[in-house]
Amino acid sequence: MNKHILGVDWGTSNRRAYLVDQHGACLAEHDDDQGMLAVGGRDRFGASLAGVLDAMQLGAGVPVILSGMVGSASGWQEVPYLDAAVPLEQLPRHLASVADPAWAGRARIVPGYCYRGEAGADVMRGEETQLLGAVALGHRDGWLVLPGTHSKWVLLRDGVIQSFATFMTGELFAMLSAGGTLSAMMSGDSKQAEGFAAGLKQAARHEPLSNTLFRVRAGVVSKSAPAEQAAATVSGLLIGAEFAAAARAAEGQGIAVIGSPALAARYAVAAGYFGLKCEVLDPHRVYCTAISQFIQQA
Amino acid sequence: MNKHILGVDWGTSNRRAYLVDQHGACLAEHDDDQGMLAVGGRDRFGASLAGVLDAMQLGAGVPVILSGMVGSASGWQEVPYLDAAVPLEQLPRHLASVADPAWAGRARIVPGYCYRGEAGADVMRGEETQLLGAVALGHRDGWLVLPGTHSKWVLLRDGVIQSFATFMTGELFAMLSAGGTLSAMMSGDSKQAEGFAAGLKQAARHEPLSNTLFRVRAGVVSKSAPAEQAAATVSGLLIGAEFAAAARAAEGQGIAVIGSPALAARYAVAAGYFGLKCEVLDPHRVYCTAISQFIQQA
């Protein structure tokens, strides 16, 4: 049995690596901007991964678990999605061995999940590993929220995904900040409390974002709302839309947010507004716990 | 009384000029890309307008009516919004004379409207001129829809605005096409019928756009939906969100769409899906009719 294992959360723009022991303790970590898009082609992932081990001064014997977009069609190799009915604790049985001969038998990729609900399909890659960590930490039931570029709301029952939904919260915020009608007024603090609360209040009305986002501009140009609150209002509208969509289903249950302190704090405020209890889980601890679950298989 | 008048619809990115007689007939027209942003500063609007008259070979005696973003804080001069309670037919009494001495007494700017509803403020600049034209053509009551970058849904009663709402439909479509998660799959025909219908169907579920837009991607990567329909599905989601928000209010009344044939055709399809009757008004005819209403005042 291996005592140590390297987990690499390899996303679109960044990657983070953690050396983990069998108890889920983090012994070393590394992060850089060599996300999937920066690697520059399928045949370069192997060398790119070798760079992580070099940077961390790890020998060739450490098994590696990869999760995230590295397993997508644009990544190292495409790993088919698991059906949502597969229990999270069975993830270690479904790892895909990397075909690249330099890494075969040593590096494995965690598959993502696909959920097919009545509204259509939804997918995740990377979040399943966080979910496994949460389950291992005892969060086997209820709502888990993973905020970010693509926020995920996942309903678990006894460690099995019942349903999940993705919201392009972070991506839309970045797009609206970068250009277009709202960008000029979005230079203020996106955490500003009154602006954020105004966005949550609007979001609770269930009107389309295409309408409520424009009203941020209308509020400023009609001098009904201060421009310095606009960024926070947009943040409140986008995060509030997640809660407005899920709050009825989550009523009486509360949510557990796996996110950085800054982001989790915003979700805690939103949860309070929508009347939900909110527990915050540290994403590093959750991830390292998940990686430790793979030691038997690696 | 002037027999002819020049109307200039001067927007953010483009402008269109129409020489109109007292019956609303268009005698000549001109369009170019010298929108507000291209003019390059407040003190250059006068010379820029002179360029339009030169291009149309018009003499110095023609009065000019300007509408659109030219009257915004970033335009030639800021013209305060009118309250929505001011009847559209009173717009000719509320024109703002251009202060620039080279144009004073000759060029006038149509004010936009501000509506303060329980959900907050909304604003328009430019659409009020179209609405005046529609009223002059007999559309004094019911829903008028002006699709585009910022689609407007306006409820009229006896020529007075009861309420209106703006949707960033065209702007969001352009943003999502230009970059980010969806852009790579949005090269298909945005009018493709099955894809558009799929978007309308999703929109009718009243889920947040941040969620339904991601599901377009999820559908493609999970092989549930063809990538070549993705652009049309995004279009259906965004246009459908307008209908989903307004359809209940518009029930039994139908809508009149003031839009180009291509855009109006999509709205007509969406109206059919949401069970609304839909009449299409030609935007050029509506605009020229509006401009003719200003001849007495010019």
XYZ file of C-alpha atoms in Angstrom:
596
model
C 0.000 0.000 0.000
C 1.239 3.429 -0.942
C 1.573 5.785 1.945
C 1.599 8.932 -0.148
C -0.305 10.034 -3.216
C -0.242 13.157 -5.350
C -3.587 14.697 -6.265
C -3.690 17.223 -9.084
C -6.806 19.347 -9.550
C -6.154 20.238 -13.196
C -8.625 22.807 -14.420
C -9.070 24.930 -17.513
C -6.814 27.807 -16.440
C -4.937 26.625 -13.359
C -3.866 23.523 -11.535
C -3.174 22.680 -7.932
C -1.235 19.690 -6.643
C -1.306 18.245 -3.111
C 0.842 15.457 -1.700
C -1.449 13.591 0.660
C -1.045 10.771 3.172
C -3.548 8.037 3.942
C -5.198 10.181 6.614
C -5.828 13.043 4.185
C -3.095 15.237 5.637
C -1.436 17.556 3.123
C 2.363 17.130 3.159
C 3.214 19.524 0.326
C 1.412 21.591 -2.246
C 2.049 23.394 -5.496
C -0.027 25.563 -7.782
C 0.605 27.211 -11.119
C -1.150 28.576 -14.191
C -0.518 25.535 -16.384
C -4.188 24.733 -16.795
C -5.503 22.632 -19.663
C -5.486 25.552 -22.104
C -1.878 26.499 -21.307
C -0.447 23.000 -21.785
C -0.607 23.360 -25.550
C -1.743 20.014 -26.895
C -2.615 16.500 -25.845
C 0.939 15.143 -26.203
C 2.346 17.694 -23.785
C 0.394 16.757 -20.660
C 2.941 14.107 -19.667
C 5.864 16.520 -19.682
C 3.720 19.131 -17.982
C 2.886 16.704 -15.174
C 6.568 15.774 -14.831
C 7.166 19.466 -14.229
C 4.843 19.378 -11.212
C 6.736 16.452 -9.672
C 10.049 18.188 -10.305
C 8.781 21.398 -8.743
C 7.661 19.445 -5.691
C 10.892 17.400 -5.631
C 8.963 14.155 -5.741
C 10.452 10.910 -6.968
C 9.062 8.732 -9.758
C 7.338 6.343 -7.352
C 4.468 8.553 -6.220
C 1.128 7.597 -7.756
C -0.877 10.461 -9.220
C -4.629 11.124 -9.236
C -5.820 13.743 -11.722
C -9.207 15.432 -11.656
C -10.898 18.236 -13.575
C -10.771 19.293 -17.216
C -7.649 17.170 -17.738
C -10.164 14.353 -18.375
C -12.223 16.268 -20.959
C -12.179 16.027 -24.740
C -9.722 18.938 -24.800
C -7.571 17.493 -22.005
C -4.999 14.709 -21.744
C -7.503 12.021 -22.582
C -11.270 12.009 -22.573
C -12.743 9.993 -19.725
C -16.465 9.225 -20.130
C -18.835 10.712 -17.557
C -20.219 8.423 -14.903
C -23.956 8.300 -14.448
C -25.077 10.251 -11.396
C -26.459 7.033 -9.882
C -22.932 5.700 -9.251
C -22.188 6.306 -5.546
C -19.381 8.767 -4.905
C -17.561 6.239 -2.734
C -17.250 4.012 -5.802
C -15.188 6.647 -7.647
C -11.914 4.849 -6.792
C -13.141 1.852 -8.820
C -13.785 3.979 -11.894
C -10.449 5.698 -12.358
C -9.146 5.784 -15.937
C -5.506 4.859 -16.394
C -3.573 7.358 -18.450
C -2.723 5.744 -21.805
C 0.504 7.719 -22.279
C 3.158 4.960 -21.803
C 5.342 7.243 -19.686
C 2.550 7.436 -17.110
C 0.541 4.256 -17.607
C -0.070 2.461 -14.338
C 1.027 5.491 -12.387
C -1.318 8.344 -13.258
C -5.087 7.924 -13.147
C -7.915 10.289 -13.998
C -11.101 10.652 -11.950
C -14.197 10.574 -14.192
C -16.743 13.372 -14.052
C -20.471 12.872 -13.646
C -23.399 13.430 -15.971
C -26.892 13.944 -14.603
C -29.892 13.651 -16.905
C -32.878 15.376 -15.359
C -36.177 16.429 -16.836
C -34.693 19.818 -17.727
C -31.840 18.225 -19.681
C -28.309 17.103 -18.994
C -25.788 18.668 -16.659
C -22.137 17.711 -16.225
C -19.244 18.122 -13.805
C -15.514 17.419 -13.960
C -13.458 18.028 -10.845
C -16.283 18.722 -8.415
C -16.923 14.960 -8.037
C -13.578 14.715 -6.251
C -14.588 17.443 -3.801
C -17.895 15.639 -3.282
C -16.103 12.406 -2.473
C -14.081 14.290 0.146
C -17.217 15.786 1.639
C -18.840 12.345 1.835
C -15.717 10.950 3.510
C -15.989 13.775 6.036
C -19.542 12.728 6.841
C -21.566 14.941 4.512
C -23.556 12.132 2.960
C -26.901 13.918 2.662
C -28.324 17.278 1.692
C -27.161 20.182 -0.412
C -23.515 20.785 -1.208
C -22.661 24.005 -3.013
C -19.361 24.495 -4.853
C -19.185 28.155 -5.868
C -16.933 29.486 -8.607
C -16.669 30.036 -12.350
C -19.324 27.364 -12.757
C -21.099 27.000 -9.426
C -22.551 23.582 -8.686
C -25.546 22.826 -6.460
C -25.595 19.124 -5.660
C -28.215 17.192 -3.725
C -26.842 14.053 -2.047
C -28.677 11.168 -0.458
C -26.569 8.626 1.410
C -23.497 9.551 -0.631
C -25.259 9.337 -4.002
C -25.972 12.317 -6.262
C -29.736 12.802 -6.568
C -29.462 15.798 -8.886
C -27.201 18.712 -9.617
C -27.303 22.027 -11.431
C -24.566 24.310 -12.740
C -24.692 28.119 -12.761
C -22.225 30.179 -14.833
C -21.951 32.686 -12.000
C -18.231 33.435 -12.030
C -17.965 33.324 -15.804
C -20.850 35.752 -16.343
C -19.489 38.110 -13.690
C -16.094 38.125 -15.417
C -17.665 38.673 -18.857
C -19.851 41.538 -17.663
C -16.860 43.154 -15.928
C -14.627 42.838 -18.970
C -16.802 44.611 -21.507
C -20.239 45.815 -22.547
C -22.870 48.023 -20.986
C -22.164 47.265 -17.318
C -18.374 47.062 -17.294
C -17.732 50.799 -16.948
C -19.694 50.867 -13.678
C -18.312 47.615 -12.258
C -15.008 48.907 -10.888
C -16.344 49.070 -7.312
C -15.970 46.437 -4.582
C -18.005 43.383 -5.530
C -18.413 42.512 -1.839
C -19.940 45.880 -0.834
C -22.736 44.891 1.560
C -25.649 47.158 0.495
C -25.046 46.532 -3.194
C -24.818 42.767 -2.661
C -28.034 42.782 -0.609
C -29.815 44.798 -3.315
C -28.838 42.148 -5.843
C -30.090 39.311 -3.626
C -33.408 41.102 -3.133
C -33.851 41.509 -6.892
C -32.874 37.891 -7.496
C -35.630 36.711 -5.161
C -38.181 38.107 -7.642
C -37.304 35.359 -10.177
C -37.039 37.754 -13.099
C -34.625 36.921 -15.928
C -30.993 37.924 -15.413
C -31.037 39.599 -18.841
C -33.559 42.024 -17.321
C -32.246 42.416 -13.773
C -28.663 42.953 -14.981
C -29.795 45.813 -17.222
C -31.626 47.330 -14.278
C -28.280 47.731 -12.500
C -27.321 50.121 -15.256
C -30.752 51.770 -15.272
C -30.467 52.341 -11.530
C -27.152 54.140 -11.939
C -28.042 56.307 -14.955
C -31.387 57.276 -13.397
C -29.518 58.135 -10.187
C -31.550 55.632 -8.146
C -28.488 53.587 -7.107
C -24.837 54.530 -6.507
C -22.418 53.389 -9.228
C -19.928 52.147 -6.631
C -22.439 49.459 -5.584
C -23.005 48.171 -9.125
C -20.377 45.399 -9.038
C -21.720 44.078 -5.741
C -25.281 44.223 -7.066
C -24.281 42.176 -10.113
C -22.609 39.668 -7.768
C -25.775 39.571 -5.650
C -27.960 39.038 -8.723
C -25.844 36.137 -9.976
C -25.343 34.404 -6.629
C -28.946 35.211 -5.715
C -30.150 33.506 -8.905
C -28.595 30.262 -7.635
C -30.428 30.561 -4.339
C -33.689 31.649 -5.944
C -33.573 28.536 -8.112
C -32.665 26.139 -5.317
C -33.979 27.724 -2.131
C -37.405 26.108 -2.249
C -35.873 22.669 -2.681
C -33.328 23.296 0.067
C -35.816 24.711 2.555
C -35.422 23.312 6.031
C -32.215 21.504 5.087
C -29.588 24.185 4.780
C -26.498 23.951 2.602
C -22.806 23.159 2.981
C -20.538 25.379 0.898
C -17.144 24.095 -0.215
C -15.360 27.297 -1.100
C -12.600 29.747 -0.277
C -13.292 31.906 2.783
C -14.017 35.015 0.668
C -16.472 33.278 -1.624
C -18.031 31.167 1.124
C -18.664 34.327 3.150
C -20.773 35.714 0.322
C -22.739 32.496 0.055
C -23.307 32.564 3.803
C -24.798 36.057 3.490
C -26.995 34.922 0.611
C -28.071 31.813 2.551
C -29.120 34.048 5.429
C -31.159 36.224 3.081
C -32.924 33.181 1.638
C -33.503 31.669 5.072
C -31.122 28.728 4.761
C -28.600 27.490 7.284
C -25.100 27.444 5.862
C -22.039 25.455 6.863
C -18.661 26.177 5.269
C -16.179 23.427 4.404
C -12.537 24.192 3.641
C -11.912 23.143 0.006
C -8.274 22.165 0.627
C -9.174 19.849 3.476
C -12.057 18.370 1.472
C -9.859 17.809 -1.568
C -7.025 16.198 0.403
C -9.499 13.932 2.166
C -10.836 12.880 -1.225
C -7.376 12.121 -2.595
C -6.602 9.953 0.434
C -9.582 7.791 -0.544
C -7.727 6.777 -3.695
C -4.651 5.409 -1.950
C -5.912 1.827 -1.964
C -6.430 1.913 -5.746
C -3.312 3.818 -6.743
C -43.896 75.228 -41.304
C -41.020 73.079 -42.459
C -41.917 70.577 -45.109
C -38.912 68.353 -44.540
C -37.064 67.238 -41.460
C -34.016 65.068 -40.856
C -34.290 62.407 -38.184
C -31.084 60.843 -36.881
C -31.298 57.697 -34.786
C -27.866 58.040 -33.157
C -26.999 54.979 -31.149
C -23.956 53.656 -29.346
C -22.314 51.988 -32.335
C -24.213 53.161 -35.418
C -26.474 55.908 -36.641
C -29.193 56.141 -39.246
C -30.571 59.305 -40.809
C -33.844 59.707 -42.665
C -35.131 62.782 -44.509
C -38.858 62.754 -43.877
C -41.815 64.817 -45.134
C -44.885 65.822 -43.153
C -46.690 62.613 -44.118
C -43.896 60.426 -42.780
C -42.598 59.481 -46.220
C -38.849 58.829 -46.380
C -37.207 60.925 -49.096
C -33.584 59.912 -48.478
C -31.613 57.897 -45.992
C -28.077 57.369 -44.814
C -26.417 55.071 -42.332
C -22.887 54.707 -41.057
C -20.846 53.423 -38.133
C -20.296 56.824 -36.515
C -22.175 55.914 -33.358
C -21.670 57.748 -30.089
C -18.507 55.809 -29.230
C -16.888 56.479 -32.619
C -17.438 60.251 -32.560
C -14.575 60.732 -30.136
C -15.660 63.380 -27.678
C -18.501 65.739 -26.898
C -17.122 68.628 -28.977
C -17.031 66.533 -32.140
C -20.735 65.729 -32.462
C -21.436 68.966 -34.367
C -18.875 68.230 -37.068
C -19.988 64.620 -37.158
C -23.592 65.688 -37.762
C -22.463 68.108 -40.480
C -20.907 65.068 -42.156
C -24.320 63.391 -42.320
C -25.879 66.423 -44.025
C -22.980 66.599 -46.469
C -23.259 62.924 -47.269
C -26.977 63.375 -47.928
C -26.366 66.618 -49.889
C -28.732 68.536 -47.633
C -28.601 72.289 -47.204
C -28.213 74.120 -43.913
C -31.944 74.873 -43.631
C -33.177 71.375 -42.730
C -34.125 70.998 -39.087
C -32.709 67.955 -37.323
C -34.237 65.662 -34.693
C -31.783 63.432 -32.841
C -32.727 60.408 -30.770
C -30.850 57.672 -28.966
C -27.614 57.658 -26.992
C -26.652 61.039 -28.470
C -28.716 62.433 -25.562
C -26.939 60.417 -22.860
C -24.243 61.531 -20.434
C -21.647 60.145 -22.880
C -23.335 61.754 -25.903
C -23.515 65.266 -27.321
C -25.360 66.594 -24.316
C -27.242 64.869 -21.532
C -31.003 65.282 -21.791
C -32.888 64.308 -18.611
C -35.267 61.368 -18.842
C -38.967 62.082 -18.964
C -41.201 60.353 -16.461
C -43.089 57.465 -18.016
C -46.379 59.242 -17.217
C -45.738 61.869 -19.917
C -47.835 60.852 -22.957
C -45.783 59.892 -26.014
C -47.662 62.404 -28.148
C -46.276 65.153 -25.925
C -42.680 64.269 -26.874
C -42.518 67.125 -29.431
C -43.016 69.595 -26.547
C -40.088 68.168 -24.608
C -37.295 68.347 -27.171
C -33.978 69.690 -25.892
C -32.267 72.269 -28.078
C -28.643 71.489 -28.760
C -26.491 74.016 -26.896
C -23.641 73.907 -29.444
C -23.944 77.393 -31.067
C -23.373 75.969 -34.537
C -26.567 73.932 -34.167
C -28.670 75.835 -31.635
C -32.210 76.379 -32.864
C -31.717 73.826 -35.579
C -30.907 70.475 -33.943
C -33.052 69.099 -31.149
C -32.724 65.942 -29.053
C -35.641 63.701 -28.094
C -35.541 62.853 -24.364
C -35.604 59.256 -23.224
C -37.961 57.861 -20.596
C -37.417 56.562 -17.108
C -39.895 54.183 -15.509
C -39.799 53.561 -11.766
C -41.600 50.345 -10.957
C -41.648 48.262 -7.803
C -38.684 46.250 -9.114
C -36.593 49.387 -9.626
C -35.886 51.832 -12.409
C -35.655 51.123 -16.111
C -34.631 53.535 -18.865
C -34.833 53.978 -22.617
C -33.215 56.333 -25.120
C -34.220 56.065 -28.751
C -37.078 53.608 -28.354
C -39.411 56.432 -27.255
C -39.205 57.788 -30.810
C -40.253 54.427 -32.228
C -43.090 54.311 -29.716
C -44.303 57.733 -30.811
C -44.369 56.458 -34.386
C -46.334 53.389 -33.365
C -48.850 55.543 -31.496
C -49.219 57.808 -34.552
C -49.917 54.668 -36.598
C -52.746 53.734 -34.239
C -50.967 51.435 -31.779
C -52.109 53.287 -28.688
C -52.703 50.266 -26.420
C -51.118 46.945 -25.522
C -47.642 45.471 -25.731
C -44.998 46.820 -28.047
C -41.756 44.881 -28.290
C -38.543 46.405 -29.671
C -36.012 43.585 -30.000
C -32.278 44.109 -30.252
C -29.132 44.622 -28.193
C -31.363 45.775 -25.347
C -34.865 44.516 -26.076
C -37.698 46.593 -24.677
C -41.152 45.346 -23.693
C -43.493 48.303 -23.319
C -47.096 48.302 -22.162
C -49.112 51.248 -23.527
C -52.517 52.517 -22.501
C -54.030 55.238 -24.664
C -50.589 56.355 -25.852
C -49.078 56.476 -22.362
C -46.383 54.111 -21.089
C -47.754 52.013 -18.227
C -44.529 50.110 -17.654
C -41.526 48.814 -19.533
C -38.705 46.347 -19.078
C -35.342 45.949 -20.786
C -33.617 42.646 -21.570
C -29.918 42.508 -22.546
C -30.720 39.844 -25.123
C -28.536 40.932 -28.031
C -25.659 42.010 -25.814
C -25.550 38.719 -23.906
C -25.748 36.724 -27.132
C -22.815 38.685 -28.555
C -20.777 38.263 -25.342
C -21.391 34.530 -25.137
C -20.469 34.140 -28.832
C -17.281 36.145 -28.490
C -15.624 34.207 -25.681
C -15.983 31.825 -22.783
C -17.393 28.362 -22.320
C -20.102 28.489 -24.977
C -18.388 30.409 -27.750
C -16.587 27.434 -29.320
C -19.936 25.711 -29.932
C -21.824 28.813 -31.107
C -20.631 28.920 -34.719
C -23.855 27.350 -36.034
C -26.919 29.144 -37.424
C -28.615 31.028 -34.611
C -31.964 30.736 -36.441
C -31.880 26.930 -36.710
C -35.465 25.919 -35.943
C -35.064 22.872 -33.646
C -32.333 24.535 -31.602
C -34.345 27.730 -31.233
C -37.430 25.764 -30.170
C -35.375 23.832 -27.611
C -34.242 27.134 -26.108
C -37.811 28.467 -25.934
C -38.954 25.287 -24.209
C -36.208 25.603 -21.597
C -36.965 29.288 -21.101
C -40.583 28.488 -20.263
C -39.345 26.681 -17.130
C -38.314 30.016 -15.544
C -34.902 28.769 -14.444
C -32.013 31.258 -14.255
C -30.167 31.954 -17.493
C -26.868 31.290 -15.686
C -28.107 27.698 -15.333
C -29.903 27.149 -18.653
C -27.010 28.619 -20.649
C -24.581 26.162 -19.045
C -26.942 23.340 -19.914
C -26.437 24.149 -23.598
C -22.818 23.171 -23.117
C -23.722 20.175 -20.964
C -26.088 18.961 -23.679
C -23.329 19.051 -26.275
C -20.524 17.480 -24.213
C -22.867 14.749 -22.943
C -23.928 14.127 -26.567
C -27.587 14.863 -25.766
C -27.819 17.784 -28.216
C -26.054 18.546 -31.506
C -23.394 21.271 -31.328
C -24.673 22.890 -34.530
C -27.909 23.795 -32.711
C -26.178 25.445 -29.759
C -26.233 29.023 -31.094
C -29.945 28.762 -31.885
C -30.640 27.289 -28.452
C -28.844 30.210 -26.798
C -30.934 32.590 -28.918
C -34.089 30.717 -27.909
C -33.113 30.855 -24.223
C -32.511 34.616 -24.306
C -35.557 35.559 -26.404
C -37.611 32.992 -24.516
C -36.639 34.621 -21.208
C -38.310 37.833 -22.406
C -41.508 35.966 -23.212
C -41.412 33.898 -20.037
C -41.203 37.116 -18.024
C -43.936 38.951 -19.920
C -46.186 36.259 -21.343
C -48.543 36.061 -18.389
C -49.067 39.825 -18.443
C -49.553 39.844 -22.206
C -51.980 36.913 -22.248
C -55.028 37.509 -24.417
C -53.579 40.744 -25.790
C -50.831 39.735 -28.145
C -47.808 41.859 -28.984
C -46.659 44.164 -31.772
C -42.971 43.785 -32.647
C -41.084 46.720 -34.153
C -38.085 44.988 -35.662
C -36.212 43.982 -38.780
C -37.823 41.097 -40.719
C -35.164 38.600 -39.561
C -35.481 39.482 -35.887
C -39.251 39.930 -35.984
C -39.587 36.472 -37.526
C -37.879 34.937 -34.483
C -40.131 36.854 -32.122
C -43.143 35.678 -34.079
C -42.021 32.068 -33.597
C -41.497 32.686 -29.886
C -44.882 34.394 -29.598
C -46.507 31.340 -31.168
C -44.744 29.069 -28.676
C -45.958 31.185 -25.742
C -49.491 31.433 -27.146
C -49.447 35.122 -28.027
C -50.660 36.765 -31.200
C -47.924 38.769 -32.877
C -48.094 41.656 -35.322
C -44.920 42.972 -36.980
C -44.349 46.679 -37.633
C -41.657 47.885 -40.023
C -39.139 49.900 -37.952
C -38.256 52.281 -40.802
C -41.887 53.207 -41.410
C -42.492 53.590 -37.666
C -39.426 55.787 -37.238
C -40.222 58.031 -40.207
C -43.789 58.422 -38.975
C -42.415 59.491 -35.589
C -40.050 62.033 -37.109
C -42.906 63.563 -39.106
C -44.659 64.252 -35.789
C -41.854 66.684 -34.922
C -42.259 68.882 -38.018
C -44.542 71.380 -36.252
C -42.007 71.911 -33.472
C -38.858 71.971 -35.571
